[in-house]
Tab-separated table of C-alpha atoms in Angstrom:
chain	number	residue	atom	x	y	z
A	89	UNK	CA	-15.391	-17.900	-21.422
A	90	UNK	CA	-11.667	-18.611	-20.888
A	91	UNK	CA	-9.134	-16.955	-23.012
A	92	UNK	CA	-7.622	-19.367	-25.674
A	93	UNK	CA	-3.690	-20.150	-24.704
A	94	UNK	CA	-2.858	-17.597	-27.971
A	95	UNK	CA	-4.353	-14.585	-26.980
A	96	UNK	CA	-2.221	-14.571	-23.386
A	97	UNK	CA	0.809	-12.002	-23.832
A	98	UNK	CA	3.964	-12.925	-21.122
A	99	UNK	CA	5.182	-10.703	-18.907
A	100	UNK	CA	7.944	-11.272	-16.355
A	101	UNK	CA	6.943	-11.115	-12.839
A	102	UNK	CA	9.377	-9.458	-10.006
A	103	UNK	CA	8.899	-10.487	-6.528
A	104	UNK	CA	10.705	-9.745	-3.381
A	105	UNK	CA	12.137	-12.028	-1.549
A	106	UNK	CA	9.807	-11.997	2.063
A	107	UNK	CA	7.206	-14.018	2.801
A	108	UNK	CA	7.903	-16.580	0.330
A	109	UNK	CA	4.801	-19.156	0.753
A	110	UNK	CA	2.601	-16.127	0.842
A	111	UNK	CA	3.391	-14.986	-3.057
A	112	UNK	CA	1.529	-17.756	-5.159
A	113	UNK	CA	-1.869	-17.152	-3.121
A	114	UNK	CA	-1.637	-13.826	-3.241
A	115	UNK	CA	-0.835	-13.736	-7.135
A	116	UNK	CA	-3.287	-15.794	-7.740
A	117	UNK	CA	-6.070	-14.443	-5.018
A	118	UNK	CA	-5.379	-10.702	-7.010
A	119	UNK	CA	-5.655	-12.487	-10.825
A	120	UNK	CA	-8.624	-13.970	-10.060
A	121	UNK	CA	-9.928	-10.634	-8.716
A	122	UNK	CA	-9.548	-9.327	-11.965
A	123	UNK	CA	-11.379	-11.775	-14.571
A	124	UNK	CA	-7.957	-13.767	-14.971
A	125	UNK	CA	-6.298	-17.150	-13.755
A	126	UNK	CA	-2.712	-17.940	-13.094
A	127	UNK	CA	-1.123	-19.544	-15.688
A	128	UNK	CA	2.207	-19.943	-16.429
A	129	UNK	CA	3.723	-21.878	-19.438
A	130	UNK	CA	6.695	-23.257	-17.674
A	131	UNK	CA	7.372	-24.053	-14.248
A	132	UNK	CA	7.208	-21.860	-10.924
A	133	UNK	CA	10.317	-22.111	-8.623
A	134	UNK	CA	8.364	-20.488	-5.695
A	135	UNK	CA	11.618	-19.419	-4.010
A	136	UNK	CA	12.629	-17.498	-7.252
A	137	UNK	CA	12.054	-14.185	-7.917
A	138	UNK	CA	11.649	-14.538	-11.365
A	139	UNK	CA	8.537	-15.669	-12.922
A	140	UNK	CA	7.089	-15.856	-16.263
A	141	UNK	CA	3.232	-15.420	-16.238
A	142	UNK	CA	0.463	-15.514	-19.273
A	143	UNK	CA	-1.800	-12.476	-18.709
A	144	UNK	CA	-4.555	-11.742	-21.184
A	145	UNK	CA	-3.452	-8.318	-21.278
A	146	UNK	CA	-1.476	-4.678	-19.886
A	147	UNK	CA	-4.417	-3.570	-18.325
A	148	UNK	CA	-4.969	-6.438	-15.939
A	149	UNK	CA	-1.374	-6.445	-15.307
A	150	UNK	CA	-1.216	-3.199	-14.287
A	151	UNK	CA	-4.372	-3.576	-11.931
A	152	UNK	CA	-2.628	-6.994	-10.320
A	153	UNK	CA	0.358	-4.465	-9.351
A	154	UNK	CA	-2.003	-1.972	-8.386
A	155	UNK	CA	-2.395	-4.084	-4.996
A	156	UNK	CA	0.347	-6.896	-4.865
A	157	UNK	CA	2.957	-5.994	-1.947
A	158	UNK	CA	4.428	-9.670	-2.866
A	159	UNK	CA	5.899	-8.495	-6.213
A	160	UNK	CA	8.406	-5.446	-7.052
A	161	UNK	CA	7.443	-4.659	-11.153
A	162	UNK	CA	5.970	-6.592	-14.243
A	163	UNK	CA	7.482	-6.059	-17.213
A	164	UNK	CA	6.259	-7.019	-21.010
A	165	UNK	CA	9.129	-10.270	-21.314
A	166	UNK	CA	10.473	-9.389	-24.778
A	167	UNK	CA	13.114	-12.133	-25.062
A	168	UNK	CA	14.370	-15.053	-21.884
A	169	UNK	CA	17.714	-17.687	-22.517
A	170	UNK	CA	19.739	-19.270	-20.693
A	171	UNK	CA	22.638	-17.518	-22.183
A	172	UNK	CA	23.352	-14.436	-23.682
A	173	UNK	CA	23.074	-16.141	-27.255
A	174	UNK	CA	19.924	-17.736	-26.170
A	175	UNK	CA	18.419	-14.133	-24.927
A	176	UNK	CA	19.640	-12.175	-28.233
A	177	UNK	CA	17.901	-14.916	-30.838
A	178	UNK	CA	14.705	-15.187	-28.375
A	179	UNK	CA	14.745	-11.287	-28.821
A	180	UNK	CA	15.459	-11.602	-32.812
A	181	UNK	CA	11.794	-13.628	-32.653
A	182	UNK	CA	10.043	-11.238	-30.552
A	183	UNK	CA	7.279	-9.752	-33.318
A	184	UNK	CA	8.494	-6.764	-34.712
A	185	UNK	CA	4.491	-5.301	-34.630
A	186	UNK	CA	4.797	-5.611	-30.834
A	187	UNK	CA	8.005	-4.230	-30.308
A	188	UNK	CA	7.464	-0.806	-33.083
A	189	UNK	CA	5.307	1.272	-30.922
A	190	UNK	CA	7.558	1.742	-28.239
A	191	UNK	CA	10.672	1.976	-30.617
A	192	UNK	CA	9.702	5.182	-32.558
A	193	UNK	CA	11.592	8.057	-33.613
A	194	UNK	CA	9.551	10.495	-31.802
A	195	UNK	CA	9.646	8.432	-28.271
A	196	UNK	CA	11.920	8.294	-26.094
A	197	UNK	CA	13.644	5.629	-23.790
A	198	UNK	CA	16.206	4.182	-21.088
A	199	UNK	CA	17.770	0.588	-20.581
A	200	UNK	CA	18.381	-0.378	-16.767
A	201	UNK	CA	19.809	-3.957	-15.418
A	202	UNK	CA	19.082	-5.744	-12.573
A	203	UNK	CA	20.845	-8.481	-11.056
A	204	UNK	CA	19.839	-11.253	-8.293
A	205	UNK	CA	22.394	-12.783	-5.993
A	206	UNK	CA	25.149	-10.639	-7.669
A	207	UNK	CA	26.477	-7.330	-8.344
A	208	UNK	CA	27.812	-5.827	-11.498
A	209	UNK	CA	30.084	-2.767	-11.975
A	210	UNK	CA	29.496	0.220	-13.878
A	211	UNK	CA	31.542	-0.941	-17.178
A	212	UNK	CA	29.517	-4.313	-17.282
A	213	UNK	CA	26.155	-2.966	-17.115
A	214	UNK	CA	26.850	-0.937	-20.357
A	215	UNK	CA	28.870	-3.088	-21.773
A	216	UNK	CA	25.472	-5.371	-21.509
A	217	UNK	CA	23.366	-2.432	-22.657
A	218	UNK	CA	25.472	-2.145	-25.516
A	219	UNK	CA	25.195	-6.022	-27.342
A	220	UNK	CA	21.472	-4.795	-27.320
A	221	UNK	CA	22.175	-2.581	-30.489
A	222	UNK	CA	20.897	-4.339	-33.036
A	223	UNK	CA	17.707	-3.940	-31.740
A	224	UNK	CA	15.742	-1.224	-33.681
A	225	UNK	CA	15.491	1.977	-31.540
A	226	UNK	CA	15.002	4.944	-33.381
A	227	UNK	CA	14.271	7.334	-30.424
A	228	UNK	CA	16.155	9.508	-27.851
A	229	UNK	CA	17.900	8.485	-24.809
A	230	UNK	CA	16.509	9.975	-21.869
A	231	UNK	CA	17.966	8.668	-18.562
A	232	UNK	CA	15.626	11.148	-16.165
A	233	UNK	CA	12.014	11.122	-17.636
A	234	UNK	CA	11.746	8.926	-20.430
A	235	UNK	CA	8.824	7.154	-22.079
A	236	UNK	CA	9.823	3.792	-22.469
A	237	UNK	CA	11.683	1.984	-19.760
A	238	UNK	CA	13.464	-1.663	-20.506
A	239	UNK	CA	15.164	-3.500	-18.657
A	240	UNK	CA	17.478	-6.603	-18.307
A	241	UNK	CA	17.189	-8.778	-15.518
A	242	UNK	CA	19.784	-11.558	-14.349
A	243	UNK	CA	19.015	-14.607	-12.276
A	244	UNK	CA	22.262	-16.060	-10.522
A	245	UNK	CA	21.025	-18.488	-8.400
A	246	UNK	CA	19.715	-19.231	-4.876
A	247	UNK	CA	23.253	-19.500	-3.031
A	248	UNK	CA	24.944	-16.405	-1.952
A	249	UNK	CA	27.638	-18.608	-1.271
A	250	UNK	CA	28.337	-19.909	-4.627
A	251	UNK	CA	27.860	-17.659	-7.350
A	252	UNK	CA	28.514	-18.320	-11.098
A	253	UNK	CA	30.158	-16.487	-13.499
A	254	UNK	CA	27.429	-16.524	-15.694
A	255	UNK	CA	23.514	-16.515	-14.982
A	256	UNK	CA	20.851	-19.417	-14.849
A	257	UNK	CA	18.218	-17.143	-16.858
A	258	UNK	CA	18.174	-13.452	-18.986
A	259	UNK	CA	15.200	-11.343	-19.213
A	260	UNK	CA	14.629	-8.594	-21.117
A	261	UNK	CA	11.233	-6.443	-21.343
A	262	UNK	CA	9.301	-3.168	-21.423
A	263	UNK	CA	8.647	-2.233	-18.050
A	264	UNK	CA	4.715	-2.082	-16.614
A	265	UNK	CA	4.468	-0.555	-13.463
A	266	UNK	CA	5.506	-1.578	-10.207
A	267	UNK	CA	3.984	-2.971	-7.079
A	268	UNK	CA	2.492	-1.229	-3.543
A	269	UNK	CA	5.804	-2.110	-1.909
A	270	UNK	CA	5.530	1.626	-0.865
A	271	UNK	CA	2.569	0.707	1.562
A	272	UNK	CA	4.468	-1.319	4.302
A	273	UNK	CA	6.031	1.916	5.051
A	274	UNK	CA	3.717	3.658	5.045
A	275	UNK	CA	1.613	1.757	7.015
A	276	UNK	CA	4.367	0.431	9.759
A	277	UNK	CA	3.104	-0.406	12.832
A	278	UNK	CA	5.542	1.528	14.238
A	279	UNK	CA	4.308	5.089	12.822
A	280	UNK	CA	0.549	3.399	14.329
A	281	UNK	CA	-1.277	6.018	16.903
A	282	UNK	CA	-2.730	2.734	18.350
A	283	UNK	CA	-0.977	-0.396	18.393
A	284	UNK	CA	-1.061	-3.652	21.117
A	285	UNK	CA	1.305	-6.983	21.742
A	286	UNK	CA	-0.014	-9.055	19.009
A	287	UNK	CA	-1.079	-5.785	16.823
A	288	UNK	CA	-0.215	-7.398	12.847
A	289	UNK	CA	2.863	-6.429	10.545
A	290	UNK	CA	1.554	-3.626	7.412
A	291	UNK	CA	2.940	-6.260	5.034
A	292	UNK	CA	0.904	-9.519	6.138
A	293	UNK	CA	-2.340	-7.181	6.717
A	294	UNK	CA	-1.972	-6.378	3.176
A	295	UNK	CA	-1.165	-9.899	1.753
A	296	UNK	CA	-4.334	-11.090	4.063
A	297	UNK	CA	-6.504	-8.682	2.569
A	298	UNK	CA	-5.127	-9.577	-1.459
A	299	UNK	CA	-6.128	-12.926	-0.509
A	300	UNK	CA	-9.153	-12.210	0.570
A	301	UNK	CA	-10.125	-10.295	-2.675
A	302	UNK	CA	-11.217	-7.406	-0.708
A	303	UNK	CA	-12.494	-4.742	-3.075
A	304	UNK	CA	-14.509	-1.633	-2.655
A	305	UNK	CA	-17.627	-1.644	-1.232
A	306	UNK	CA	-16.874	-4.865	0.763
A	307	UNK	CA	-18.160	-5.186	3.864
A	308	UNK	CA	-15.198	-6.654	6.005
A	309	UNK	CA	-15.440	-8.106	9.780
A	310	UNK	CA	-12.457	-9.473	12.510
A	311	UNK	CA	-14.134	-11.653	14.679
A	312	UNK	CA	-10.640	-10.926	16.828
A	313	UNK	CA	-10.459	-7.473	15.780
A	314	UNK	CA	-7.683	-6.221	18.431
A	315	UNK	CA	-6.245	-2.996	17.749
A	316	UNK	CA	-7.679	-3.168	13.937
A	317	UNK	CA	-4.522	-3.769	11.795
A	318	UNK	CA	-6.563	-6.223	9.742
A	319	UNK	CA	-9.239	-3.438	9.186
A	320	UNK	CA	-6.803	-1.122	8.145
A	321	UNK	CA	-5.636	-3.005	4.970
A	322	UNK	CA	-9.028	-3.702	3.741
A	323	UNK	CA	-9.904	-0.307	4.253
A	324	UNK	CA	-7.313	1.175	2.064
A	325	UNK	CA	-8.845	-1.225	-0.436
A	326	UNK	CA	-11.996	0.819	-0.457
A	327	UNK	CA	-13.986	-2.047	2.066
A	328	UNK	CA	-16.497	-0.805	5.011
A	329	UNK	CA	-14.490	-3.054	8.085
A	330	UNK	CA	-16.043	-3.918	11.274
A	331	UNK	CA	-14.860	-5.742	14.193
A	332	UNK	CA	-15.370	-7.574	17.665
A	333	UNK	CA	-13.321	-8.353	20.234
A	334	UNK	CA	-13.613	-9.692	23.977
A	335	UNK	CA	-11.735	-7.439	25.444
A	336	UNK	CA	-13.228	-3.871	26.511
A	337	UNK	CA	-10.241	-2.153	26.836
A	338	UNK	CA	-8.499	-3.153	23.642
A	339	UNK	CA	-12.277	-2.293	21.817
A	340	UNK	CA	-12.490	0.829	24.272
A	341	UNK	CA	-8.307	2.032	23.526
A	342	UNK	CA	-8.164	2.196	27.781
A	343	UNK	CA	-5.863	0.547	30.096
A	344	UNK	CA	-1.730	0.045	29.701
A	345	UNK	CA	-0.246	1.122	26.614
A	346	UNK	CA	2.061	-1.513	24.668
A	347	UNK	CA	4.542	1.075	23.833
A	348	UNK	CA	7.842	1.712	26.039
A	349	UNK	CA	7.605	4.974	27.998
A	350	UNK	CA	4.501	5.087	28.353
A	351	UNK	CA	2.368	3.566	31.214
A	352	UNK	CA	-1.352	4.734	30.528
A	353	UNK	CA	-3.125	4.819	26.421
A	354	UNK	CA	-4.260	8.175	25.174
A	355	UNK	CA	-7.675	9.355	24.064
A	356	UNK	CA	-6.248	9.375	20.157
A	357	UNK	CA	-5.583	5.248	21.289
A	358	UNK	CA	-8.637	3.356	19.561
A	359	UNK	CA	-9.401	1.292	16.350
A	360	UNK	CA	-11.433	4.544	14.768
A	361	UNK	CA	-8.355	6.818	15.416
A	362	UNK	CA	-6.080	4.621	13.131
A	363	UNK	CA	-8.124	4.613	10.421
A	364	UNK	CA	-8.311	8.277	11.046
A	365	UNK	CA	-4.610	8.343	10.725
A	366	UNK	CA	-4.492	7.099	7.410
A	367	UNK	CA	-7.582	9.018	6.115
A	368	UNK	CA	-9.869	5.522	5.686
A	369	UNK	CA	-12.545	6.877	9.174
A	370	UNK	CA	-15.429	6.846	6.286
A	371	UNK	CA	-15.034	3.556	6.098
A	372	UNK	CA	-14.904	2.069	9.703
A	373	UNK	CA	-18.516	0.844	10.809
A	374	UNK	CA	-17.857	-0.196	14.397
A	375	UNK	CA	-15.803	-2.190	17.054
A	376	UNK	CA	-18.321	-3.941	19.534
A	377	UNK	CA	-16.931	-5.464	22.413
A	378	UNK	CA	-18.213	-9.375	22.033
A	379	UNK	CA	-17.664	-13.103	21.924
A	380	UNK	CA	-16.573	-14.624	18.899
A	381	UNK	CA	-18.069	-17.901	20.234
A	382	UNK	CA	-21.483	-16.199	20.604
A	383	UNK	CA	-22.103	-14.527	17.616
A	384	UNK	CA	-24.562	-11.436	18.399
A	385	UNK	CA	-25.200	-11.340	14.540
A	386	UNK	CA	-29.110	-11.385	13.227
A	387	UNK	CA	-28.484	-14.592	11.034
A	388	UNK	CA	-27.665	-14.659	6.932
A	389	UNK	CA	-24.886	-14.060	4.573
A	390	UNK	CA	-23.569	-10.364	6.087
A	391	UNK	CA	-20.095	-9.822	5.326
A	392	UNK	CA	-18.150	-10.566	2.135
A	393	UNK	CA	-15.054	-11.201	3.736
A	394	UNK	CA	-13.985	-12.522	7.306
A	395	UNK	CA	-10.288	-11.595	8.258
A	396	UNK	CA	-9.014	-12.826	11.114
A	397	UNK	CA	-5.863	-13.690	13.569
A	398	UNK	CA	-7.073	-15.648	16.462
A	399	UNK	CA	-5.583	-15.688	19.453
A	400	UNK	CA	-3.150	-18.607	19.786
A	401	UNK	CA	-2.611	-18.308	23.539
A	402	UNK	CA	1.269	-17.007	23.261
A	403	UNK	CA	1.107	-13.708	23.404
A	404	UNK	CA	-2.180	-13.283	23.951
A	405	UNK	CA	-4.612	-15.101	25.983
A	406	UNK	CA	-7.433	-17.610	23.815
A	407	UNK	CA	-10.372	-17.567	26.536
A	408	UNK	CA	-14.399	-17.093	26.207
A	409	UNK	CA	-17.040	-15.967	27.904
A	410	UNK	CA	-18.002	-18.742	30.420
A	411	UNK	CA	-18.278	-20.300	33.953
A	412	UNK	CA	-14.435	-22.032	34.435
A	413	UNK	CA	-16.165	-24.919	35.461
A	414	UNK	CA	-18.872	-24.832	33.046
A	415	UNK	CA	-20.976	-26.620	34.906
A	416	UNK	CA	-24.134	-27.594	32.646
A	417	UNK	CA	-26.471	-26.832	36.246
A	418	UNK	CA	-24.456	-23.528	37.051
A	419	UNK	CA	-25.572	-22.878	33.092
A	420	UNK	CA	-29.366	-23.603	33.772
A	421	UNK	CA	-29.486	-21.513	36.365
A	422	UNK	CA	-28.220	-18.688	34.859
A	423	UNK	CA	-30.478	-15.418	33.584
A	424	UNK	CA	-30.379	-14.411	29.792
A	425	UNK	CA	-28.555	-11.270	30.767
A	426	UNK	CA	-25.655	-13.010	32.720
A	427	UNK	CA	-22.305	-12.383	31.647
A	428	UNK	CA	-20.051	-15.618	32.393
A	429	UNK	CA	-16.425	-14.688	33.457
A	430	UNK	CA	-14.389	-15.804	31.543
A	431	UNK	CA	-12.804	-19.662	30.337
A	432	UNK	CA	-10.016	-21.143	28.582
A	433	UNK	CA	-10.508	-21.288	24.480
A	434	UNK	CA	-8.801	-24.515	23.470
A	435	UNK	CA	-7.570	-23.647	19.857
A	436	UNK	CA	-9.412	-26.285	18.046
A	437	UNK	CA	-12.963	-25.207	19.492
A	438	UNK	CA	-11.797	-21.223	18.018
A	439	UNK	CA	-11.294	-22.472	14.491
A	440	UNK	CA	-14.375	-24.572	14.867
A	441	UNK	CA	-16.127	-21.803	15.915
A	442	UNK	CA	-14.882	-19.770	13.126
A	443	UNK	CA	-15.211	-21.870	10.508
A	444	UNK	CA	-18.993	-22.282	11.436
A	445	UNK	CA	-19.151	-18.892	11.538
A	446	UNK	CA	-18.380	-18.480	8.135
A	447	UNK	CA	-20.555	-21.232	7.074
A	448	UNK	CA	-23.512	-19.071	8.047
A	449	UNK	CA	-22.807	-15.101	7.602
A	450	UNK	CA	-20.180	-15.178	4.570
A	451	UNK	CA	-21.754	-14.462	1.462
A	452	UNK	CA	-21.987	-17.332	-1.417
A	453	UNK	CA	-18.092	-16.616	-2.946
A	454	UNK	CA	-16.813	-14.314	-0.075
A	455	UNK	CA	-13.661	-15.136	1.887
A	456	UNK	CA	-12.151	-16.519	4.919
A	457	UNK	CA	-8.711	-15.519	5.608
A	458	UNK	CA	-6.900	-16.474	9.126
A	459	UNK	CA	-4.330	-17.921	10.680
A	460	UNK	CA	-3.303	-21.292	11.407
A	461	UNK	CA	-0.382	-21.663	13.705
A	462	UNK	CA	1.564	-24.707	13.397
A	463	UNK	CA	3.076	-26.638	15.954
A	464	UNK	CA	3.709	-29.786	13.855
A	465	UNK	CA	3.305	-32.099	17.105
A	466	UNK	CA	-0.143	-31.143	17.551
A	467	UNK	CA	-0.816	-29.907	14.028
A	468	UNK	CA	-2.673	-33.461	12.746
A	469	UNK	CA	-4.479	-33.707	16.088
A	470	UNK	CA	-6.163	-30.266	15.399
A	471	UNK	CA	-6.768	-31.012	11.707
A	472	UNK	CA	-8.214	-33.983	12.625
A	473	UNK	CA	-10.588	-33.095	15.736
A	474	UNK	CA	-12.422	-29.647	13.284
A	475	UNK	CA	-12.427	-32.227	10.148
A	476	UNK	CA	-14.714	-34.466	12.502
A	477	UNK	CA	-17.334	-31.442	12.457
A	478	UNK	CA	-19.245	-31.024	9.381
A	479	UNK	CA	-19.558	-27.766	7.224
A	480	UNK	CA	-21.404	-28.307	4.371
A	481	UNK	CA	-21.606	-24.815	3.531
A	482	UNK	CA	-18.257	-24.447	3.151
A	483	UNK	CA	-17.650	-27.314	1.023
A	484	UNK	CA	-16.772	-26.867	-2.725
């Protein structure tokens, strides 16, 4: 049953400016993970880093920011104006019953500002803390450990260039936690033990696998699996991942290494040994070396979530296993046990592949989560020769 309109509290969302069209999918992908919807009760300016969301309540809140790498902190939203005067009487209206817990005489607290697109000094960040005082705070001031943290937030605008005097919007609000920003340090590709050309950035694996809704106990495949980076995120999230891949020596961790100085990989080089690295091995299930356009799966629904990043032929070769002429006599003549060498892979037969792929081994609600490149030339021609393919099962 949804939640009536009345029993959503607001909270003010922090994101970080990267990966902008990414944000909205994966706030929404992560509310939807946890019993909730996005809903907002004004506007969102998906370039801003501001925005104002209704969440049914602190504890799914704090589990959104528990995976989002797309937003800095939530906080409780106590008060918003356009102006100082608007931001004091919004605050004047906040219900006292709400704001008295955290106010006691026995708690204690800080107040901390934060400003986008401008910097304050010293004197004006207290002299803003200070018009706060006739709000009711009866407890300590503790600036290193304290109980209760609040904040107010300034919005200046989009333009770096132009800057007003004043800002657009004022927040204040009780801050909730923060986000897993930590994690795409953590998890750089450049710390990796095993790592190839196309291997993916910490910060999209993790947005890929928020969209996908992995959770625990998933089972996860790649059909493109590479080096793993895709398995890696999911993993963290406490899914079993599993991958193919065409090439041997990227499944097997032989051949040249990607990384200057160094001609030949080492035996610590393979998809296992970076989940190793991290402490996720338990939940790696295997890398087979196979191809994604002959699936070597018994068939039904197998995997709850399919994460992907084809090969676009750039930096890395789109091909299949398959006579280069594929000559349909060459084919009948063949034994079962024949391994083609391999053929081009135009892109619009890989997503068609993929896409029936899904169809048939993704479980009824699971996830498919790739990407698309765009080269806007070509873009409508490859839209238009997959849509000419039916997939019923993936229809809504």
């Amino acid at each position: 049953m949804a939640l009536a309109a009345t029993e959503l509290r607001r909270y003010l969302l922090l994101l970080a400016q990267e990966h902008l069209e990414f944000r909205l999918p994966e706030i929404t992908s992560l509310l939807s993970l946890y019993g909730g919807q996005f809903s907002s009760e004004q506007e969102i300016h998906v370039n801003s880093p501001f925005w104002i969301l209704n969440i049914p309540s602190e504890e799914m809140a704090r589990g959104l920011m528990k995976r989002t790498v797309c937003a800095k902190s939530i906080f409780e939203l106590w008060g918003h104006g356009r102006s100082a005067g608007e931001l004091y009487a919004s605050l004047k209206n906040y219900p006292m019953d709400k704001m008295l817990p955290y106010l006691q005489s026995d708690s204690t607290y800080k107040i901390r500002t934060h400003t986008f697109n401008k910097t304050l000094t010293q004197a004006q960040k207290i002299k803003k803390i200070d018009a706060l005082e006739f709000l009711p705070f009866k407890g300590k001031v503790n600036l290193k450990n304290p109980e209760h943290i609040f904040w107010i937030l300034e919005d200046y605008g989009m333009d770096p260039n132009n800057v007003p005097e004043e800002p657009f919007h004022l927040y204040f609000g009780r801050w909730i936690a923060d986000g897993q920003r930590e994690l795409i340090e953590s998890y750089s590709v450049k710390k990796r033990h095993f790592i190839g050309n196309t291997s993916m950035d910490a910060c999209l694996s993790f947005i890929m696998a928020n969209h996908g809704r992995v959770k625990p106990n998933d089972v996860v495949y790649d059909p493109f699996v590479g080096t793993g980076g895709l398995l890696i995120s999911s993993a963290h999230f406490g899914a079993y991942v599993c991958g193919t891949d065409i090439d041997y020596n990227t499944i097997h961790g032989l051949g040249k290494a990607s990384r200057k100085n160094q001609k030949w990989r080492g035996p610590d080089e393979n998809i296992r040994a970076n989940l190793r690295q991290y402490g996720l091995e338990k939940y790696y299930l295997d890398a087979l070396v196979s191809d994604s356009s002959r699936p070597i799966w018994r068939k039904g629904m197998l995997f709850d979530v399919i994460i992907t990043d084809p090969p676009y032929g750039i930096r890395e070769a789109t091909r299949r296993t398959g006579s280069q002429k594929e000559a349909v006599k060459s084919a009948e003549r063949s034994t079962e046990n024949h391994i083609f060498v391999s053929s081009s892979y135009h892109l619009s037969d890989i997503f068609f592949d993929l896409l029936k792929f899904a169809a048939e081994y993704l479980v009824m609600g699971g996830r498919l989560v790739y990407w698309l490149p765009i080269y806007r030339p070509e873009y409508v021609f490859l839209i238009s020769d997959i849509q000419k393919r039916s997939f019923p099962a993936t229809r809504a």
